[in-house]
Tab-separated table of C-alpha atoms in Angstrom:
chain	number	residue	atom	x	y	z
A	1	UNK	CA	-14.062	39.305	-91.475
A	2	UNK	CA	-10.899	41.455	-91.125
A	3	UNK	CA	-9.485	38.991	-88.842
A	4	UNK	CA	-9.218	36.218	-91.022
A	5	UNK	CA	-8.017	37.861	-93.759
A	6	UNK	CA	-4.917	39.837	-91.901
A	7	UNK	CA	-4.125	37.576	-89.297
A	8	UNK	CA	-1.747	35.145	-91.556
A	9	UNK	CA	-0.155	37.588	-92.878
A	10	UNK	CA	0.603	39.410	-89.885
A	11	UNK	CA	1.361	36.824	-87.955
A	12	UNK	CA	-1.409	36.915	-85.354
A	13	UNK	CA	-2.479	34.743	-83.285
A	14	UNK	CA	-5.663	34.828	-81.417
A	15	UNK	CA	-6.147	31.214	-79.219
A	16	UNK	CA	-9.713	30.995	-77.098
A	17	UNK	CA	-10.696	34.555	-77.613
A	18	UNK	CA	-14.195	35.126	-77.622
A	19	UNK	CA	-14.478	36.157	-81.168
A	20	UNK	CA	-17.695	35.152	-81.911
A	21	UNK	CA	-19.585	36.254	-79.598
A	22	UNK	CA	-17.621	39.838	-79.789
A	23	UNK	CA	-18.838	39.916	-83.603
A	24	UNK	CA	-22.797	39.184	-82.218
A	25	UNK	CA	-22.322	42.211	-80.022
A	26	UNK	CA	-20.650	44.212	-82.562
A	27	UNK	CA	-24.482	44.047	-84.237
A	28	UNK	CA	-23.145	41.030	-86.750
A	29	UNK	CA	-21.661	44.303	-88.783
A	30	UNK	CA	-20.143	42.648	-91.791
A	31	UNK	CA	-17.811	45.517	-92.178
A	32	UNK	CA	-17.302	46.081	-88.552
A	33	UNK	CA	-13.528	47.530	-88.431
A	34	UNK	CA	-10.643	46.767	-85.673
A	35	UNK	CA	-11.444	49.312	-83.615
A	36	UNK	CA	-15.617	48.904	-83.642
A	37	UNK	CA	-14.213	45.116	-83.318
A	38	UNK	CA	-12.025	45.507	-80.187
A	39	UNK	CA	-14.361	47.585	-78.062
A	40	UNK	CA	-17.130	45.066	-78.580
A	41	UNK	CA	-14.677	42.464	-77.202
A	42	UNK	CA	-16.211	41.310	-73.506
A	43	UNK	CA	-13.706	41.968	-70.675
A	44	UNK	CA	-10.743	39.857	-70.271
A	45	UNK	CA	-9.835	40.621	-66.754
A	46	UNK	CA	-9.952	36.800	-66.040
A	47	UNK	CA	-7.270	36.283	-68.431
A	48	UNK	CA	-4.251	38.070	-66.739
A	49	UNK	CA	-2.164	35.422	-65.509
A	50	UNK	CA	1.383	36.126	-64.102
A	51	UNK	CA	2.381	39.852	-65.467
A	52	UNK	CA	6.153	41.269	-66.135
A	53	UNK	CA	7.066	44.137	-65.131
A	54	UNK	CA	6.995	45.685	-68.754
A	55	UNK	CA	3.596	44.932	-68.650
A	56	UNK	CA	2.748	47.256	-65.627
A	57	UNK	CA	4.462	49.362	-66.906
A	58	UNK	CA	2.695	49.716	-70.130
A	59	UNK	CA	-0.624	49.486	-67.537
A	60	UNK	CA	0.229	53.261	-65.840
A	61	UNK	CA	1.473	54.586	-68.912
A	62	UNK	CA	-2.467	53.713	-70.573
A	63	UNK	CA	-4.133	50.964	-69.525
A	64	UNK	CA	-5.706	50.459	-72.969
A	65	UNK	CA	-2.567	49.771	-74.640
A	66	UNK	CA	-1.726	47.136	-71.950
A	67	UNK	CA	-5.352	45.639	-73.003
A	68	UNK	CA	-4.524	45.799	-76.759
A	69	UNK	CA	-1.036	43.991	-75.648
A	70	UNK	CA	-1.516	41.835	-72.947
A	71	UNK	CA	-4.891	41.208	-73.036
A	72	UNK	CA	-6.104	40.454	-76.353
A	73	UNK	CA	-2.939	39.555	-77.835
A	74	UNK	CA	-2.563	41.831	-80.440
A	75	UNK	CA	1.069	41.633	-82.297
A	76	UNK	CA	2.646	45.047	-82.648
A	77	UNK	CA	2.703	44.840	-86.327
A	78	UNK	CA	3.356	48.456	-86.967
A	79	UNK	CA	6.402	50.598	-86.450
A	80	UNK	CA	6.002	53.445	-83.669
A	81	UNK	CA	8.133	55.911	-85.423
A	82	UNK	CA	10.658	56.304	-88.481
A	83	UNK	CA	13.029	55.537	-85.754
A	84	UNK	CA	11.702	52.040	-85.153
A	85	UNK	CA	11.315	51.461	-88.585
A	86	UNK	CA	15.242	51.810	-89.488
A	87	UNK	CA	15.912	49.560	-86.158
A	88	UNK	CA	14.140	47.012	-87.852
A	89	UNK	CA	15.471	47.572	-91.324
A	90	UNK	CA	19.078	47.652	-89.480
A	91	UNK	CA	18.933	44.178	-88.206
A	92	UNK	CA	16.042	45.023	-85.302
A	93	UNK	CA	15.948	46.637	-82.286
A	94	UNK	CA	14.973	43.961	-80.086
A	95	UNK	CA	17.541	41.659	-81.548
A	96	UNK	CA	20.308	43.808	-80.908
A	97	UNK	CA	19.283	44.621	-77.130
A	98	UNK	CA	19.304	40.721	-76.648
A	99	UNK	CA	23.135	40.737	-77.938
A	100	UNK	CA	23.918	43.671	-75.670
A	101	UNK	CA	22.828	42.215	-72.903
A	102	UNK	CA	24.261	38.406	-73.539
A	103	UNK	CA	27.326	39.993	-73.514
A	104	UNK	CA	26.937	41.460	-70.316
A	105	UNK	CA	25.662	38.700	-68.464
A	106	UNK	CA	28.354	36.758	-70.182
A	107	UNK	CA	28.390	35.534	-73.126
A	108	UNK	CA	31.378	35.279	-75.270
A	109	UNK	CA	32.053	38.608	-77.556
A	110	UNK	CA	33.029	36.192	-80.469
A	111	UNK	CA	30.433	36.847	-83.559
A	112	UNK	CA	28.909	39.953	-81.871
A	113	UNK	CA	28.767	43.073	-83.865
A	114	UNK	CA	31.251	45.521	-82.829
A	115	UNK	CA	28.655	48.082	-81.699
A	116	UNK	CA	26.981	45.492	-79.303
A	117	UNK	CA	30.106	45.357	-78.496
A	118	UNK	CA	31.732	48.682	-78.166
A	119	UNK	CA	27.958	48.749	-75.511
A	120	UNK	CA	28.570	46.345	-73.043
A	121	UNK	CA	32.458	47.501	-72.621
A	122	UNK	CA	31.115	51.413	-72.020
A	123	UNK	CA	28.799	49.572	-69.080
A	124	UNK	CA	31.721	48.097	-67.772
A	125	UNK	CA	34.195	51.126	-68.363
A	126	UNK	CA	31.423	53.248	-65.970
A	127	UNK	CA	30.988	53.479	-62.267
A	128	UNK	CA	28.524	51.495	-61.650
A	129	UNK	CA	30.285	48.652	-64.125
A	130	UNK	CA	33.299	48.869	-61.540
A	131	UNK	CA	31.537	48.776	-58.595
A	132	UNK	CA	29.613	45.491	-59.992
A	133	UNK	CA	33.260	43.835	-60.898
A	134	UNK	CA	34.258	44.857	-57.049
A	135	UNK	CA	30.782	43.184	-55.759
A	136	UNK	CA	30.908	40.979	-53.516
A	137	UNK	CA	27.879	39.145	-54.776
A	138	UNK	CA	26.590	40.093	-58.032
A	139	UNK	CA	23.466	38.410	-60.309
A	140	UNK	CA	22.737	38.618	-63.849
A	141	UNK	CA	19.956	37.830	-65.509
A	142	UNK	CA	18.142	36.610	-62.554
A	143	UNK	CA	14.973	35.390	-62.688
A	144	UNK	CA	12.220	35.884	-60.366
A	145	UNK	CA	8.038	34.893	-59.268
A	146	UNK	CA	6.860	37.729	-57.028
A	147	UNK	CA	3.631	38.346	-55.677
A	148	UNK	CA	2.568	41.248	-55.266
A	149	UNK	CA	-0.865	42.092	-53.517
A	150	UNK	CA	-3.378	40.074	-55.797
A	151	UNK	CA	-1.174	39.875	-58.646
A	152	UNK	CA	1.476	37.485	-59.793
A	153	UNK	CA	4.693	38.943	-61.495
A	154	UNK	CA	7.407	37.102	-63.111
A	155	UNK	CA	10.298	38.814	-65.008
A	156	UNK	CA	14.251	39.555	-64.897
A	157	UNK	CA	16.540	41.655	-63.315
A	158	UNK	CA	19.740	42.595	-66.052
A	159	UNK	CA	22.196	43.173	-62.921
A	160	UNK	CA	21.635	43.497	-59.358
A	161	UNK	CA	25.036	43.364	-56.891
A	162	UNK	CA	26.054	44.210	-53.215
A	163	UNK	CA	28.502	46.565	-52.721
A	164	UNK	CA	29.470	49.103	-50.167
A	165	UNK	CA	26.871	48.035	-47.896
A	166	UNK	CA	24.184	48.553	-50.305
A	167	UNK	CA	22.103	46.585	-52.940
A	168	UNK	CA	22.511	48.270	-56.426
A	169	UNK	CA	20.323	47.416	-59.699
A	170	UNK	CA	20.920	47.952	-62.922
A	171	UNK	CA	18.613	48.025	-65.590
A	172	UNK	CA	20.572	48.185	-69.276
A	173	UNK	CA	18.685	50.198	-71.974
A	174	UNK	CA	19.701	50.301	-75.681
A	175	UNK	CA	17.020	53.264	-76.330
A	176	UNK	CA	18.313	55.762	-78.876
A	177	UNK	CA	17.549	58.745	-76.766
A	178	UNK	CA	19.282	61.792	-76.037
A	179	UNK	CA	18.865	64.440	-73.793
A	180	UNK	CA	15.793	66.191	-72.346
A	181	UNK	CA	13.997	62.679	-74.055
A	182	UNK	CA	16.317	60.715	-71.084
A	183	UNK	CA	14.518	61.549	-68.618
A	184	UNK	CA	11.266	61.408	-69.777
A	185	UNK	CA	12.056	57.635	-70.881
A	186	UNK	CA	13.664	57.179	-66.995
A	187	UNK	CA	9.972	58.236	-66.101
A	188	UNK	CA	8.211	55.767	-68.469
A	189	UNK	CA	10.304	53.239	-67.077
A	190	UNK	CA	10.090	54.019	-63.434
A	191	UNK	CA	7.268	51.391	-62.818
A	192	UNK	CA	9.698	48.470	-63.991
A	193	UNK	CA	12.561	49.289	-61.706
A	194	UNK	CA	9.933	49.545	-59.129
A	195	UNK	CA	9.039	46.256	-58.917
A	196	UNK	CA	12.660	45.054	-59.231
A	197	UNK	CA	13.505	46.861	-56.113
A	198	UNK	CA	10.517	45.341	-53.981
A	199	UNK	CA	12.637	41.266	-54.990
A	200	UNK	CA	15.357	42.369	-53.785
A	201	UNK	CA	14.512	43.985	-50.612
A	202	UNK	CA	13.102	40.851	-50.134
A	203	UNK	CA	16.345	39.207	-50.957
A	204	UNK	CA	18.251	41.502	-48.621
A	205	UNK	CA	15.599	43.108	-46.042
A	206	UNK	CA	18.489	44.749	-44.191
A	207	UNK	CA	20.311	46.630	-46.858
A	208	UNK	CA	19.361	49.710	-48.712
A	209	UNK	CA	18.188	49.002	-52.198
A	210	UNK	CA	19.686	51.413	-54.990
A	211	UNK	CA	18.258	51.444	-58.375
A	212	UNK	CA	20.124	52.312	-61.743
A	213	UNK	CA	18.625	52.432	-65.548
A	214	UNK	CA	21.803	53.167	-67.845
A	215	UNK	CA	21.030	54.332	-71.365
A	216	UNK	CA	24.026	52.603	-72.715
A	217	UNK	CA	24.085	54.910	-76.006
A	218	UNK	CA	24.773	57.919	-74.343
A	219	UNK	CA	26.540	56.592	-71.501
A	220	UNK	CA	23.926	57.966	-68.694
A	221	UNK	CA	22.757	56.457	-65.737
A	222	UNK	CA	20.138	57.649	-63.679
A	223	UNK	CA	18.700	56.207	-60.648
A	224	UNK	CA	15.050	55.300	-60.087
A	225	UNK	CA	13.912	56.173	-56.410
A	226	UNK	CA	9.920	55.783	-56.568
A	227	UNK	CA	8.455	52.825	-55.153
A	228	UNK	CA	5.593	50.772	-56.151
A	229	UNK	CA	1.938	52.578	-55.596
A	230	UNK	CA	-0.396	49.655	-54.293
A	231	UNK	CA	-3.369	51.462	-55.645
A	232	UNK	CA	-1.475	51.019	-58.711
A	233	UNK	CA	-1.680	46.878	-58.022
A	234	UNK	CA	-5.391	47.195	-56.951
A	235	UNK	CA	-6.103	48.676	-60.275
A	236	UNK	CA	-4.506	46.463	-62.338
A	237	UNK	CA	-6.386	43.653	-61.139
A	238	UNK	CA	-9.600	44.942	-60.628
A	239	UNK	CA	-10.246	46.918	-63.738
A	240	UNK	CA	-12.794	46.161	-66.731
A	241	UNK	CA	-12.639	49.097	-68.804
A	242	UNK	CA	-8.860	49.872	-69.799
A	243	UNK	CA	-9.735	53.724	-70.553
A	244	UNK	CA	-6.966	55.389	-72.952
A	245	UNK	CA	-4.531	57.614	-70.938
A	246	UNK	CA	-3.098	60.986	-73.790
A	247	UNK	CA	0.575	61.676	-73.888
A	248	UNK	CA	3.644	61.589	-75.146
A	249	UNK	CA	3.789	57.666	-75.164
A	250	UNK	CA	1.040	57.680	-77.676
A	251	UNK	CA	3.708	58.658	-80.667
A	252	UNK	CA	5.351	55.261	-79.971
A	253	UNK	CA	2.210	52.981	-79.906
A	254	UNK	CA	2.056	50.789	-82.489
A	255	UNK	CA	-1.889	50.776	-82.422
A	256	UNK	CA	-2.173	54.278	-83.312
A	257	UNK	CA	-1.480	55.511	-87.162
C-alpha cells in the first residue's frame, strides 16, 4: 500500500504499529489513502510513555495533531509554511536553534555562525541575561522526570536561576515572529512553560517562581503566568478519540496541505 511505497523515501518509521489489522478495518481497501488509513488505526492510548512538554503542548493546541505526532509516529515530512521551507533551505531551523542555545548554555562561540551568534549575546546583553550572570544559582539545560497526576513527563529547562529572592525561567525561542504574531506564539507556548514552573517549585517550594519565553529575534521577553489545568492532565491520559481542534495553528501543521 501507500505505506510501503513512501515510507523509505520519507524516512518513516513505523515499529509495532498495528498496521495490519488497521488495513482489515479500513475494509482491505486497496487504495485506501493516509487519511481513510489513519482513522482506521485502533487507539494508541496505551502507547504514551513519558511525554515532553512540547508534546502537551501540541495536545491543547489539537489533540489530533499530537496523535499524528506522538502517537503514531508520523515524521513531519512537509514544510508548514514558505517560511519553514527557506529555514530548511538556509541550513534548518531546528539546527540553528540547537547552536543558539549551545552557546548559551556554554559552548564555545568558535565555528558558530555569526547570527547564532550575534543571538545568544542579545540574551545576555538583556535584563533578564544580567540578572542570570548576577544569580546566585543558575541551571542550564537541566534535565528533569516529573510526574504529573497519571502522566510521566521528561524534558529540559533552557535557563532557570535564583535571583532577588525569586526563581526566574527562561525559555529561548528562535521563532521568526514579529509583532501582534508574539503573542499569539507566547499563547501557543504557554502549556510548556507551565510545566517547567510546576519542577521548579518543587525545587524551591518557598520561592516565587517567575517564568520568561524570550523571542531572541526581536529581542522580546514576555512572561508566562498560567499554570497547569489538571483537567488538562486527565485528558491527556484518558482520551481515545484525539478530535481536531480549528485555528490558527492549523497553517503550521505539517499534516495539512
Amino acid at each position: 500500500g501507500w505505506l510501503s511505497i513512501i515510507a523509505p523515501h520519507a524516512g518513516l518509521s513505523f515499529p509495532g504499529l498495528p498496521w495490519d489489522g488497521a488495513l482489515e478495518e479500513a475494509g482491505g481497501r486497496q487504495d485506501a489513502t493516509p487519511t481513510h488509513f489513519l482513522r482506521a488505526m485502533p487507539s494508541l492510548a496505551t502507547r504514551r510513555g513519558a511525554l515532553t512538554p512540547t508534546a502537551l503542548a501540541k495536545y491543547s493546541l489539537c489533540p489530533r495533531r499530537y496523535y499524528l505526532d506522538h502517537l503514531c509516529g508520523l515524521a513531519t515530512w512537509q514544510y508548514a509554511s514558505p517560511r519553514e521551507a527557506l529555514d530548511f533551505a538556509d541550513g534548518n531551523a531546528k539546527e540553528f536553534g540547537t547552536e543558539v542555545h549551545a552557546i548559551l548554555a556554554g559552548a564555545a562561540e568558535e565555528g558558530a555562525s555569526p547570527e547564532a551568534a550575534a543571538l545568544a549575546a542579545r540574551f545576555w546583553d538583556s535584563e533578564l541575561g544580567r540578572r542570570a550572570a548576577r544569580a546566585e544559582r543558575s541551571e542550564r539545560e537541566y534535565d528533569f522526570v516529573v510526574a504529573l497526576q497519571d502522566l510521566v513527563v521528561d524534558g529540559q529547562i533552557d535557563l532557570w536561576f535564583l535571583e532577588g529572592g525569586e526563581a526566574v525561567i527562561v525559555d529561548y525561542k528562535t521563532d521568526h515572529v514579529a509583532g501582534e504574531a508574539i503573542a499569539e506564539r507566547a499563547r501557543q507556548y504557554a502549556i510548556q512553560l507551565a510545566v517547567y514552573r510546576a519542577v521548579v517549585k518543587r525545587l524551591v517550594p518557598a520561592l516565587p517562581v517567575r517564568t520568561y519565553l524570550h523571542f531572541l529575534r526581536p529581542n522580546v521577553a514576555i512572561e508566562v503566568t498560567s499554570d497547569l489545568d489538571p483537567e488538562l492532565l486527565k485528558r491527556v491520559a484518558t482520551d481515545a478519540e484525539f478530535a481536531t481542534v480549528g485555528g490558527t495553528h492549523c497553517l503550521r501543521c505539517p499534516h495539512l496541505n
